[in-house]
Amino acid sequence: MVDLLNDVPACDAEGAAHLLAALAPQFPKQSVFLCVVDPGVGGARDAIVVRAEGRTFAGPDNGLLSVLWQRARRPECWRIRWRPKHLSTSFHGRDLFAPVVARLAARKPMKGWLERKRAPEALLDPCDLARVIYIDHYGNAVTGIRAENLSRKARIFIGRRSIAHAPVFEAARGPFWYENSMGLVEIAVPRASAARKLGLRVGYAIRIAR
C-alpha cells in the first residue's frame, strides 16, 4: 500500500485530477487506486470504477478520474452498484470505495457490484492546467502543466516577474521552474519557499511565454 498524497487541497477535484494523472503512470500495471476528493459526498454524484492503461481507479464521478480517462487509450468505466448495509452520508471513502478497492486488489470482485457505464459523467478539460494545483511543505508550487509539453527556453510569469528554467536546484540563483518527479512543471526557490517569496497559492494562474 502506497499513500500518494493525503494533503491534496480540499475540495479541488480539478487540481487533484491532474495530480492523479501525473502520478498514476509511475505505478505498475494492475495497480488499484482509491481516489477520494469528494466535496459532493452523499449527494447526487455517481460512484465509479475506471480502468485506464492497465490500472484501476475507484472514486466519485465528479471529474477526479476524468483527466486520466480522457488521456488513456481504450479506457473502461463502471458504476458501483454495491452499497454496504451502513453507508454514512459523509465518509464514502471508508464505507463505499475502500471495500470495492479491496475486492478489486484481491482480484475477487463480487457479482453484481459493478455495472458497465459508457463514460464518466463529469468530464474536465484534459489539457494542461496553467495554475498552481499543489504546494508542498517546502513551499514549492506544482502546476498542472506537463513539462514534456514545454520548451526549456520557455519562461513563466508570476505577475511581472519572469522565471526561467533550471535543471536542478543547484543550478538556480533565484526563482526558477523545473520538471518535478511527477513530470509536472514546478516553481521553486533554492533553500527558500517559492510560495512565500512569490506570493503563490493554490489556484494562482500563471502565464507562459514559449
mmCIF file with all atom_site columns, C-alpha atoms in Angstrom:
data_model
loop_
_atom_site.group_PDB
_atom_site.id
_atom_site.type_symbol
_atom_site.label_atom_id
_atom_site.label_alt_id
_atom_site.label_comp_id
_atom_site.label_asym_id
_atom_site.label_entity_id
_atom_site.label_seq_id
_atom_site.pdbx_PDB_ins_code
_atom_site.Cartn_x
_atom_site.Cartn_y
_atom_site.Cartn_z
_atom_site.occupancy
_atom_site.B_iso_or_equiv
_atom_site.pdbx_formal_charge
_atom_site.auth_seq_id
_atom_site.auth_comp_id
_atom_site.auth_asym_id
_atom_site.auth_atom_id
_atom_site.pdbx_PDB_model_num
ATOM 1   C CA . MET A 1 1   ? 0.000   0.000   0.000   1.00 0.00 ? 1   MET A CA 1
ATOM 2   C CA . VAL A 1 2   ? 1.324   3.423   -1.012  1.00 0.00 ? 2   VAL A CA 1
ATOM 3   C CA . ASP A 1 3   ? -0.092  6.784   0.089   1.00 0.00 ? 3   ASP A CA 1
ATOM 4   C CA . LEU A 1 4   ? 0.188   9.008   -2.984  1.00 0.00 ? 4   LEU A CA 1
ATOM 5   C CA . LEU A 1 5   ? -0.958  12.292  -1.414  1.00 0.00 ? 5   LEU A CA 1
ATOM 6   C CA . ASN A 1 6   ? -3.068  12.842  1.678   1.00 0.00 ? 6   ASN A CA 1
ATOM 7   C CA . ASP A 1 7   ? -2.919  16.638  1.707   1.00 0.00 ? 7   ASP A CA 1
ATOM 8   C CA . VAL A 1 8   ? -4.389  17.491  -1.679  1.00 0.00 ? 8   VAL A CA 1
ATOM 9   C CA . PRO A 1 9   ? -6.092  20.904  -1.448  1.00 0.00 ? 9   PRO A CA 1
ATOM 10  C CA . ALA A 1 10  ? -9.570  20.406  -0.002  1.00 0.00 ? 10  ALA A CA 1
ATOM 11  C CA . CYS A 1 11  ? -12.476 20.154  -2.454  1.00 0.00 ? 11  CYS A CA 1
ATOM 12  C CA . ASP A 1 12  ? -10.253 20.774  -5.516  1.00 0.00 ? 12  ASP A CA 1
ATOM 13  C CA . ALA A 1 13  ? -11.253 17.858  -7.742  1.00 0.00 ? 13  ALA A CA 1
ATOM 14  C CA . GLU A 1 14  ? -9.803  19.533  -10.838 1.00 0.00 ? 14  GLU A CA 1
ATOM 15  C CA . GLY A 1 15  ? -6.338  20.039  -9.387  1.00 0.00 ? 15  GLY A CA 1
ATOM 16  C CA . ALA A 1 16  ? -6.411  16.551  -7.888  1.00 0.00 ? 16  ALA A CA 1
ATOM 17  C CA . ALA A 1 17  ? -7.377  15.092  -11.280 1.00 0.00 ? 17  ALA A CA 1
ATOM 18  C CA . HIS A 1 18  ? -4.179  16.473  -12.815 1.00 0.00 ? 18  HIS A CA 1
ATOM 19  C CA . LEU A 1 19  ? -2.060  15.278  -9.885  1.00 0.00 ? 19  LEU A CA 1
ATOM 20  C CA . LEU A 1 20  ? -3.572  11.796  -10.181 1.00 0.00 ? 20  LEU A CA 1
ATOM 21  C CA . ALA A 1 21  ? -3.000  11.685  -13.936 1.00 0.00 ? 21  ALA A CA 1
ATOM 22  C CA . ALA A 1 22  ? 0.662   12.579  -13.367 1.00 0.00 ? 22  ALA A CA 1
ATOM 23  C CA . LEU A 1 23  ? 1.237   10.141  -10.501 1.00 0.00 ? 23  LEU A CA 1
ATOM 24  C CA . ALA A 1 24  ? -0.564  7.054   -11.829 1.00 0.00 ? 24  ALA A CA 1
ATOM 25  C CA . PRO A 1 25  ? 1.857   6.175   -14.682 1.00 0.00 ? 25  PRO A CA 1
ATOM 26  C CA . GLN A 1 26  ? 4.654   5.748   -12.124 1.00 0.00 ? 26  GLN A CA 1
ATOM 27  C CA . PHE A 1 27  ? 2.887   2.655   -10.779 1.00 0.00 ? 27  PHE A CA 1
ATOM 28  C CA . PRO A 1 28  ? 2.900   -0.779  -12.420 1.00 0.00 ? 28  PRO A CA 1
ATOM 29  C CA . LYS A 1 29  ? 0.044   -2.118  -14.476 1.00 0.00 ? 29  LYS A CA 1
ATOM 30  C CA . GLN A 1 30  ? -2.630  -3.882  -12.402 1.00 0.00 ? 30  GLN A CA 1
ATOM 31  C CA . SER A 1 31  ? -2.281  -1.314  -9.605  1.00 0.00 ? 31  SER A CA 1
ATOM 32  C CA . VAL A 1 32  ? -5.565  -0.333  -7.940  1.00 0.00 ? 32  VAL A CA 1
ATOM 33  C CA . PHE A 1 33  ? -6.153  3.216   -6.674  1.00 0.00 ? 33  PHE A CA 1
ATOM 34  C CA . LEU A 1 34  ? -8.539  4.509   -4.011  1.00 0.00 ? 34  LEU A CA 1
ATOM 35  C CA . CYS A 1 35  ? -9.251  8.117   -5.018  1.00 0.00 ? 35  CYS A CA 1
ATOM 36  C CA . VAL A 1 36  ? -11.237 10.467  -2.793  1.00 0.00 ? 36  VAL A CA 1
ATOM 37  C CA . VAL A 1 37  ? -11.563 14.209  -3.280  1.00 0.00 ? 37  VAL A CA 1
ATOM 38  C CA . ASP A 1 38  ? -15.292 14.322  -2.850  1.00 0.00 ? 38  ASP A CA 1
ATOM 39  C CA . PRO A 1 39  ? -16.992 17.614  -1.905  1.00 0.00 ? 39  PRO A CA 1
ATOM 40  C CA . GLY A 1 40  ? -20.307 16.198  -3.175  1.00 0.00 ? 40  GLY A CA 1
ATOM 41  C CA . VAL A 1 41  ? -20.207 13.140  -0.918  1.00 0.00 ? 41  VAL A CA 1
ATOM 42  C CA . GLY A 1 42  ? -23.692 11.906  -0.060  1.00 0.00 ? 42  GLY A CA 1
ATOM 43  C CA . GLY A 1 43  ? -25.223 13.832  -2.937  1.00 0.00 ? 43  GLY A CA 1
ATOM 44  C CA . ALA A 1 44  ? -26.294 13.013  -6.482  1.00 0.00 ? 44  ALA A CA 1
ATOM 45  C CA . ARG A 1 45  ? -22.816 12.353  -7.940  1.00 0.00 ? 45  ARG A CA 1
ATOM 46  C CA . ASP A 1 46  ? -22.243 8.765   -9.032  1.00 0.00 ? 46  ASP A CA 1
ATOM 47  C CA . ALA A 1 47  ? -19.630 6.324   -7.699  1.00 0.00 ? 47  ALA A CA 1
ATOM 48  C CA . ILE A 1 48  ? -17.475 4.744   -10.397 1.00 0.00 ? 48  ILE A CA 1
ATOM 49  C CA . VAL A 1 49  ? -14.569 2.490   -11.279 1.00 0.00 ? 49  VAL A CA 1
ATOM 50  C CA . VAL A 1 50  ? -12.325 3.407   -14.212 1.00 0.00 ? 50  VAL A CA 1
ATOM 51  C CA . ARG A 1 51  ? -9.709  1.254   -15.905 1.00 0.00 ? 51  ARG A CA 1
ATOM 52  C CA . ALA A 1 52  ? -7.085  3.201   -17.839 1.00 0.00 ? 52  ALA A CA 1
ATOM 53  C CA . GLU A 1 53  ? -3.757  1.995   -19.259 1.00 0.00 ? 53  GLU A CA 1
ATOM 54  C CA . GLY A 1 54  ? -3.995  -1.230  -17.257 1.00 0.00 ? 54  GLY A CA 1
ATOM 55  C CA . ARG A 1 55  ? -4.598  0.468   -13.897 1.00 0.00 ? 55  ARG A CA 1
ATOM 56  C CA . THR A 1 56  ? -7.874  0.580   -11.972 1.00 0.00 ? 56  THR A CA 1
ATOM 57  C CA . PHE A 1 57  ? -9.293  3.573   -10.102 1.00 0.00 ? 57  PHE A CA 1
ATOM 58  C CA . ALA A 1 58  ? -12.332 3.875   -7.821  1.00 0.00 ? 58  ALA A CA 1
ATOM 59  C CA . GLY A 1 59  ? -13.792 7.202   -6.751  1.00 0.00 ? 59  GLY A CA 1
ATOM 60  C CA . PRO A 1 60  ? -16.547 9.763   -7.183  1.00 0.00 ? 60  PRO A CA 1
ATOM 61  C CA . ASP A 1 61  ? -17.809 10.762  -10.617 1.00 0.00 ? 61  ASP A CA 1
ATOM 62  C CA . ASN A 1 62  ? -17.011 14.448  -10.113 1.00 0.00 ? 62  ASN A CA 1
ATOM 63  C CA . GLY A 1 63  ? -14.167 14.890  -12.601 1.00 0.00 ? 63  GLY A CA 1
ATOM 64  C CA . LEU A 1 64  ? -11.483 13.388  -10.362 1.00 0.00 ? 64  LEU A CA 1
ATOM 65  C CA . LEU A 1 65  ? -10.961 10.407  -12.694 1.00 0.00 ? 65  LEU A CA 1
ATOM 66  C CA . SER A 1 66  ? -11.788 12.199  -15.923 1.00 0.00 ? 66  SER A CA 1
ATOM 67  C CA . VAL A 1 67  ? -8.362  13.583  -16.905 1.00 0.00 ? 67  VAL A CA 1
ATOM 68  C CA . LEU A 1 68  ? -6.645  10.184  -16.886 1.00 0.00 ? 68  LEU A CA 1
ATOM 69  C CA . TRP A 1 69  ? -9.785  8.707   -18.518 1.00 0.00 ? 69  TRP A CA 1
ATOM 70  C CA . GLN A 1 70  ? -9.589  11.108  -21.471 1.00 0.00 ? 70  GLN A CA 1
ATOM 71  C CA . ARG A 1 71  ? -5.833  10.728  -21.914 1.00 0.00 ? 71  ARG A CA 1
ATOM 72  C CA . ALA A 1 72  ? -5.990  6.915   -21.945 1.00 0.00 ? 72  ALA A CA 1
ATOM 73  C CA . ARG A 1 73  ? -6.353  4.618   -24.915 1.00 0.00 ? 73  ARG A CA 1
ATOM 74  C CA . ARG A 1 74  ? -9.477  2.451   -24.766 1.00 0.00 ? 74  ARG A CA 1
ATOM 75  C CA . PRO A 1 75  ? -10.450 3.202   -21.145 1.00 0.00 ? 75  PRO A CA 1
ATOM 76  C CA . GLU A 1 76  ? -13.355 1.440   -19.448 1.00 0.00 ? 76  GLU A CA 1
ATOM 77  C CA . CYS A 1 77  ? -15.877 2.637   -16.868 1.00 0.00 ? 77  CYS A CA 1
ATOM 78  C CA . TRP A 1 78  ? -18.324 1.018   -14.441 1.00 0.00 ? 78  TRP A CA 1
ATOM 79  C CA . ARG A 1 79  ? -20.909 2.330   -11.987 1.00 0.00 ? 79  ARG A CA 1
ATOM 80  C CA . ILE A 1 80  ? -20.578 0.954   -8.454  1.00 0.00 ? 80  ILE A CA 1
ATOM 81  C CA . ARG A 1 81  ? -23.957 -0.614  -7.713  1.00 0.00 ? 81  ARG A CA 1
ATOM 82  C CA . TRP A 1 82  ? -22.990 -2.205  -4.398  1.00 0.00 ? 82  TRP A CA 1
ATOM 83  C CA . ARG A 1 83  ? -23.818 -0.423  -1.176  1.00 0.00 ? 83  ARG A CA 1
ATOM 84  C CA . PRO A 1 84  ? -22.857 -1.510  2.353   1.00 0.00 ? 84  PRO A CA 1
ATOM 85  C CA . LYS A 1 85  ? -25.505 -2.052  4.994   1.00 0.00 ? 85  LYS A CA 1
ATOM 86  C CA . HIS A 1 86  ? -24.363 1.078   6.759   1.00 0.00 ? 86  HIS A CA 1
ATOM 87  C CA . LEU A 1 87  ? -23.349 3.929   4.437   1.00 0.00 ? 87  LEU A CA 1
ATOM 88  C CA . SER A 1 88  ? -22.573 7.227   6.118   1.00 0.00 ? 88  SER A CA 1
ATOM 89  C CA . THR A 1 89  ? -23.502 10.447  4.337   1.00 0.00 ? 89  THR A CA 1
ATOM 90  C CA . SER A 1 90  ? -20.028 11.937  4.702   1.00 0.00 ? 90  SER A CA 1
ATOM 91  C CA . PHE A 1 91  ? -17.428 9.132   4.546   1.00 0.00 ? 91  PHE A CA 1
ATOM 92  C CA . HIS A 1 92  ? -17.826 7.199   1.302   1.00 0.00 ? 92  HIS A CA 1
ATOM 93  C CA . GLY A 1 93  ? -14.046 6.778   1.094   1.00 0.00 ? 93  GLY A CA 1
ATOM 94  C CA . ARG A 1 94  ? -14.245 4.427   4.074   1.00 0.00 ? 94  ARG A CA 1
ATOM 95  C CA . ASP A 1 95  ? -17.694 2.897   3.648   1.00 0.00 ? 95  ASP A CA 1
ATOM 96  C CA . LEU A 1 96  ? -18.037 2.519   -0.128  1.00 0.00 ? 96  LEU A CA 1
ATOM 97  C CA . PHE A 1 97  ? -14.824 2.967   -2.106  1.00 0.00 ? 97  PHE A CA 1
ATOM 98  C CA . ALA A 1 98  ? -12.397 1.182   0.243   1.00 0.00 ? 98  ALA A CA 1
ATOM 99  C CA . PRO A 1 99  ? -14.311 -2.154  0.284   1.00 0.00 ? 99  PRO A CA 1
ATOM 100 C CA . VAL A 1 100 ? -14.647 -2.058  -3.509  1.00 0.00 ? 100 VAL A CA 1
ATOM 101 C CA . VAL A 1 101 ? -10.925 -1.322  -3.936  1.00 0.00 ? 101 VAL A CA 1
ATOM 102 C CA . ALA A 1 102 ? -10.049 -4.146  -1.528  1.00 0.00 ? 102 ALA A CA 1
ATOM 103 C CA . ARG A 1 103 ? -12.063 -6.613  -3.621  1.00 0.00 ? 103 ARG A CA 1
ATOM 104 C CA . LEU A 1 104 ? -10.525 -5.371  -6.867  1.00 0.00 ? 104 LEU A CA 1
ATOM 105 C CA . ALA A 1 105 ? -6.995  -5.504  -5.450  1.00 0.00 ? 105 ALA A CA 1
ATOM 106 C CA . ALA A 1 106 ? -7.582  -9.065  -4.227  1.00 0.00 ? 106 ALA A CA 1
ATOM 107 C CA . ARG A 1 107 ? -8.930  -9.967  -7.688  1.00 0.00 ? 107 ARG A CA 1
ATOM 108 C CA . LYS A 1 108 ? -12.186 -11.027 -6.043  1.00 0.00 ? 108 LYS A CA 1
ATOM 109 C CA . PRO A 1 109 ? -14.891 -8.707  -7.401  1.00 0.00 ? 109 PRO A CA 1
ATOM 110 C CA . MET A 1 110 ? -18.396 -9.655  -6.297  1.00 0.00 ? 110 MET A CA 1
ATOM 111 C CA . LYS A 1 111 ? -21.023 -10.455 -8.913  1.00 0.00 ? 111 LYS A CA 1
ATOM 112 C CA . GLY A 1 112 ? -23.366 -7.534  -9.489  1.00 0.00 ? 112 GLY A CA 1
ATOM 113 C CA . TRP A 1 113 ? -21.162 -4.990  -7.660  1.00 0.00 ? 113 TRP A CA 1
ATOM 114 C CA . LEU A 1 114 ? -20.299 -3.147  -10.879 1.00 0.00 ? 114 LEU A CA 1
ATOM 115 C CA . GLU A 1 115 ? -22.415 -2.132  -13.866 1.00 0.00 ? 115 GLU A CA 1
ATOM 116 C CA . ARG A 1 116 ? -20.877 -1.157  -17.198 1.00 0.00 ? 116 ARG A CA 1
ATOM 117 C CA . LYS A 1 117 ? -21.061 2.566   -17.918 1.00 0.00 ? 117 LYS A CA 1
ATOM 118 C CA . ARG A 1 118 ? -20.209 4.287   -21.205 1.00 0.00 ? 118 ARG A CA 1
ATOM 119 C CA . ALA A 1 119 ? -18.081 7.021   -19.628 1.00 0.00 ? 119 ALA A CA 1
ATOM 120 C CA . PRO A 1 120 ? -17.813 9.204   -16.524 1.00 0.00 ? 120 PRO A CA 1
ATOM 121 C CA . GLU A 1 121 ? -20.482 11.897  -16.482 1.00 0.00 ? 121 GLU A CA 1
ATOM 122 C CA . ALA A 1 122 ? -18.259 14.692  -15.169 1.00 0.00 ? 122 ALA A CA 1
ATOM 123 C CA . LEU A 1 123 ? -15.539 15.351  -17.742 1.00 0.00 ? 123 LEU A CA 1
ATOM 124 C CA . LEU A 1 124 ? -12.986 18.072  -17.032 1.00 0.00 ? 124 LEU A CA 1
ATOM 125 C CA . ASP A 1 125 ? -10.746 19.593  -19.695 1.00 0.00 ? 125 ASP A CA 1
ATOM 126 C CA . PRO A 1 126 ? -7.858  17.108  -20.095 1.00 0.00 ? 126 PRO A CA 1
ATOM 127 C CA . CYS A 1 127 ? -5.457  19.760  -21.419 1.00 0.00 ? 127 CYS A CA 1
ATOM 128 C CA . ASP A 1 128 ? -2.674  21.063  -19.199 1.00 0.00 ? 128 ASP A CA 1
ATOM 129 C CA . LEU A 1 129 ? -3.834  23.313  -16.362 1.00 0.00 ? 129 LEU A CA 1
ATOM 130 C CA . ALA A 1 130 ? -1.932  26.599  -16.175 1.00 0.00 ? 130 ALA A CA 1
ATOM 131 C CA . ARG A 1 131 ? -2.312  27.224  -12.478 1.00 0.00 ? 131 ARG A CA 1
ATOM 132 C CA . VAL A 1 132 ? -0.823  26.160  -9.173  1.00 0.00 ? 132 VAL A CA 1
ATOM 133 C CA . ILE A 1 133 ? -2.503  22.927  -8.044  1.00 0.00 ? 133 ILE A CA 1
ATOM 134 C CA . TYR A 1 134 ? -0.383  21.936  -5.041  1.00 0.00 ? 134 TYR A CA 1
ATOM 135 C CA . ILE A 1 135 ? 2.167   23.488  -2.673  1.00 0.00 ? 135 ILE A CA 1
ATOM 136 C CA . ASP A 1 136 ? 4.411   21.135  -0.716  1.00 0.00 ? 136 ASP A CA 1
ATOM 137 C CA . HIS A 1 137 ? 5.782   21.716  2.768   1.00 0.00 ? 137 HIS A CA 1
ATOM 138 C CA . TYR A 1 138 ? 8.928   23.306  1.310   1.00 0.00 ? 138 TYR A CA 1
ATOM 139 C CA . GLY A 1 139 ? 6.833   25.940  -0.435  1.00 0.00 ? 139 GLY A CA 1
ATOM 140 C CA . ASN A 1 140 ? 7.464   24.566  -3.939  1.00 0.00 ? 140 ASN A CA 1
ATOM 141 C CA . ALA A 1 141 ? 4.494   25.245  -6.224  1.00 0.00 ? 141 ALA A CA 1
ATOM 142 C CA . VAL A 1 142 ? 3.336   22.434  -8.515  1.00 0.00 ? 142 VAL A CA 1
ATOM 143 C CA . THR A 1 143 ? 1.399   23.396  -11.641 1.00 0.00 ? 143 THR A CA 1
ATOM 144 C CA . GLY A 1 144 ? -0.904  21.345  -13.849 1.00 0.00 ? 144 GLY A CA 1
ATOM 145 C CA . ILE A 1 145 ? 1.434   21.730  -16.831 1.00 0.00 ? 145 ILE A CA 1
ATOM 146 C CA . ARG A 1 146 ? 3.246   18.665  -18.140 1.00 0.00 ? 146 ARG A CA 1
ATOM 147 C CA . ALA A 1 147 ? 6.915   19.547  -18.552 1.00 0.00 ? 147 ALA A CA 1
ATOM 148 C CA . GLU A 1 148 ? 7.179   17.450  -21.704 1.00 0.00 ? 148 GLU A CA 1
ATOM 149 C CA . ASN A 1 149 ? 4.908   19.983  -23.407 1.00 0.00 ? 149 ASN A CA 1
ATOM 150 C CA . LEU A 1 150 ? 7.089   22.973  -22.536 1.00 0.00 ? 150 LEU A CA 1
ATOM 151 C CA . SER A 1 151 ? 10.346  24.080  -24.134 1.00 0.00 ? 151 SER A CA 1
ATOM 152 C CA . ARG A 1 152 ? 13.216  24.533  -21.697 1.00 0.00 ? 152 ARG A CA 1
ATOM 153 C CA . LYS A 1 153 ? 13.546  28.031  -23.159 1.00 0.00 ? 153 LYS A CA 1
ATOM 154 C CA . ALA A 1 154 ? 10.016  28.928  -22.037 1.00 0.00 ? 154 ALA A CA 1
ATOM 155 C CA . ARG A 1 155 ? 9.501   31.472  -19.281 1.00 0.00 ? 155 ARG A CA 1
ATOM 156 C CA . ILE A 1 156 ? 6.793   31.544  -16.646 1.00 0.00 ? 156 ILE A CA 1
ATOM 157 C CA . PHE A 1 157 ? 5.388   34.868  -15.493 1.00 0.00 ? 157 PHE A CA 1
ATOM 158 C CA . ILE A 1 158 ? 4.322   35.464  -11.897 1.00 0.00 ? 158 ILE A CA 1
ATOM 159 C CA . GLY A 1 159 ? 2.878   38.942  -12.083 1.00 0.00 ? 159 GLY A CA 1
ATOM 160 C CA . ARG A 1 160 ? 5.633   40.902  -13.832 1.00 0.00 ? 160 ARG A CA 1
ATOM 161 C CA . ARG A 1 161 ? 8.410   38.557  -12.715 1.00 0.00 ? 161 ARG A CA 1
ATOM 162 C CA . SER A 1 162 ? 9.846   36.345  -15.436 1.00 0.00 ? 162 SER A CA 1
ATOM 163 C CA . ILE A 1 163 ? 11.055  32.905  -14.330 1.00 0.00 ? 163 ILE A CA 1
ATOM 164 C CA . ALA A 1 164 ? 13.423  30.799  -16.446 1.00 0.00 ? 164 ALA A CA 1
ATOM 165 C CA . HIS A 1 165 ? 14.115  27.068  -16.422 1.00 0.00 ? 165 HIS A CA 1
ATOM 166 C CA . ALA A 1 166 ? 16.898  25.428  -14.455 1.00 0.00 ? 166 ALA A CA 1
ATOM 167 C CA . PRO A 1 167 ? 17.505  21.662  -14.454 1.00 0.00 ? 167 PRO A CA 1
ATOM 168 C CA . VAL A 1 168 ? 18.263  21.353  -10.707 1.00 0.00 ? 168 VAL A CA 1
ATOM 169 C CA . PHE A 1 169 ? 18.188  23.484  -7.559  1.00 0.00 ? 169 PHE A CA 1
ATOM 170 C CA . GLU A 1 170 ? 21.988  23.937  -7.502  1.00 0.00 ? 170 GLU A CA 1
ATOM 171 C CA . ALA A 1 171 ? 21.916  25.481  -10.985 1.00 0.00 ? 171 ALA A CA 1
ATOM 172 C CA . ALA A 1 172 ? 19.495  28.241  -9.960  1.00 0.00 ? 172 ALA A CA 1
ATOM 173 C CA . ARG A 1 173 ? 20.348  31.555  -8.308  1.00 0.00 ? 173 ARG A CA 1
ATOM 174 C CA . GLY A 1 174 ? 16.778  32.640  -7.705  1.00 0.00 ? 174 GLY A CA 1
ATOM 175 C CA . PRO A 1 175 ? 13.213  31.581  -8.575  1.00 0.00 ? 175 PRO A CA 1
ATOM 176 C CA . PHE A 1 176 ? 13.131  29.001  -11.383 1.00 0.00 ? 176 PHE A CA 1
ATOM 177 C CA . TRP A 1 177 ? 10.957  26.300  -12.875 1.00 0.00 ? 177 TRP A CA 1
ATOM 178 C CA . TYR A 1 178 ? 11.879  22.683  -13.490 1.00 0.00 ? 178 TYR A CA 1
ATOM 179 C CA . GLU A 1 179 ? 10.395  19.255  -14.201 1.00 0.00 ? 179 GLU A CA 1
ATOM 180 C CA . ASN A 1 180 ? 9.484   17.620  -10.893 1.00 0.00 ? 180 ASN A CA 1
ATOM 181 C CA . SER A 1 181 ? 9.305   13.928  -10.032 1.00 0.00 ? 181 SER A CA 1
ATOM 182 C CA . MET A 1 182 ? 5.729   13.727  -11.371 1.00 0.00 ? 182 MET A CA 1
ATOM 183 C CA . GLY A 1 183 ? 6.706   15.185  -14.731 1.00 0.00 ? 183 GLY A CA 1
ATOM 184 C CA . LEU A 1 184 ? 4.910   18.456  -13.950 1.00 0.00 ? 184 LEU A CA 1
ATOM 185 C CA . VAL A 1 185 ? 6.258   21.999  -14.089 1.00 0.00 ? 185 VAL A CA 1
ATOM 186 C CA . GLU A 1 186 ? 7.153   23.132  -10.568 1.00 0.00 ? 186 GLU A CA 1
ATOM 187 C CA . ILE A 1 187 ? 8.168   26.606  -9.415  1.00 0.00 ? 187 ILE A CA 1
ATOM 188 C CA . ALA A 1 188 ? 10.837  26.725  -6.739  1.00 0.00 ? 188 ALA A CA 1
ATOM 189 C CA . VAL A 1 189 ? 13.443  28.870  -4.997  1.00 0.00 ? 189 VAL A CA 1
ATOM 190 C CA . PRO A 1 190 ? 16.721  27.335  -3.774  1.00 0.00 ? 190 PRO A CA 1
ATOM 191 C CA . ARG A 1 191 ? 16.675  26.941  0.024   1.00 0.00 ? 191 ARG A CA 1
ATOM 192 C CA . ALA A 1 192 ? 13.526  29.050  0.360   1.00 0.00 ? 192 ALA A CA 1
ATOM 193 C CA . SER A 1 193 ? 9.752   28.925  -0.065  1.00 0.00 ? 193 SER A CA 1
ATOM 194 C CA . ALA A 1 194 ? 8.608   29.884  -3.554  1.00 0.00 ? 194 ALA A CA 1
ATOM 195 C CA . ALA A 1 195 ? 5.049   30.263  -2.274  1.00 0.00 ? 195 ALA A CA 1
ATOM 196 C CA . ARG A 1 196 ? 6.139   32.803  0.354   1.00 0.00 ? 196 ARG A CA 1
ATOM 197 C CA . LYS A 1 197 ? 8.699   34.630  -1.795  1.00 0.00 ? 197 LYS A CA 1
ATOM 198 C CA . LEU A 1 198 ? 6.461   34.908  -4.879  1.00 0.00 ? 198 LEU A CA 1
ATOM 199 C CA . GLY A 1 199 ? 3.071   35.160  -3.154  1.00 0.00 ? 199 GLY A CA 1
ATOM 200 C CA . LEU A 1 200 ? 1.823   31.898  -4.683  1.00 0.00 ? 200 LEU A CA 1
ATOM 201 C CA . ARG A 1 201 ? -1.197  29.942  -3.517  1.00 0.00 ? 201 ARG A CA 1
ATOM 202 C CA . VAL A 1 202 ? -3.262  27.045  -4.839  1.00 0.00 ? 202 VAL A CA 1
ATOM 203 C CA . GLY A 1 203 ? -5.380  28.311  -7.718  1.00 0.00 ? 203 GLY A CA 1
ATOM 204 C CA . TYR A 1 204 ? -2.893  31.006  -8.755  1.00 0.00 ? 204 TYR A CA 1
ATOM 205 C CA . ALA A 1 205 ? -3.000  31.304  -12.569 1.00 0.00 ? 205 ALA A CA 1
ATOM 206 C CA . ILE A 1 206 ? 0.313   31.554  -14.389 1.00 0.00 ? 206 ILE A CA 1
ATOM 207 C CA . ARG A 1 207 ? 1.276   32.854  -17.829 1.00 0.00 ? 207 ARG A CA 1
ATOM 208 C CA . ILE A 1 208 ? 3.778   31.190  -20.122 1.00 0.00 ? 208 ILE A CA 1
ATOM 209 C CA . ALA A 1 209 ? 5.984   32.726  -22.828 1.00 0.00 ? 209 ALA A CA 1
ATOM 210 C CA . ARG A 1 210 ? 7.037   29.876  -25.076 1.00 0.00 ? 210 ARG A CA 1
#
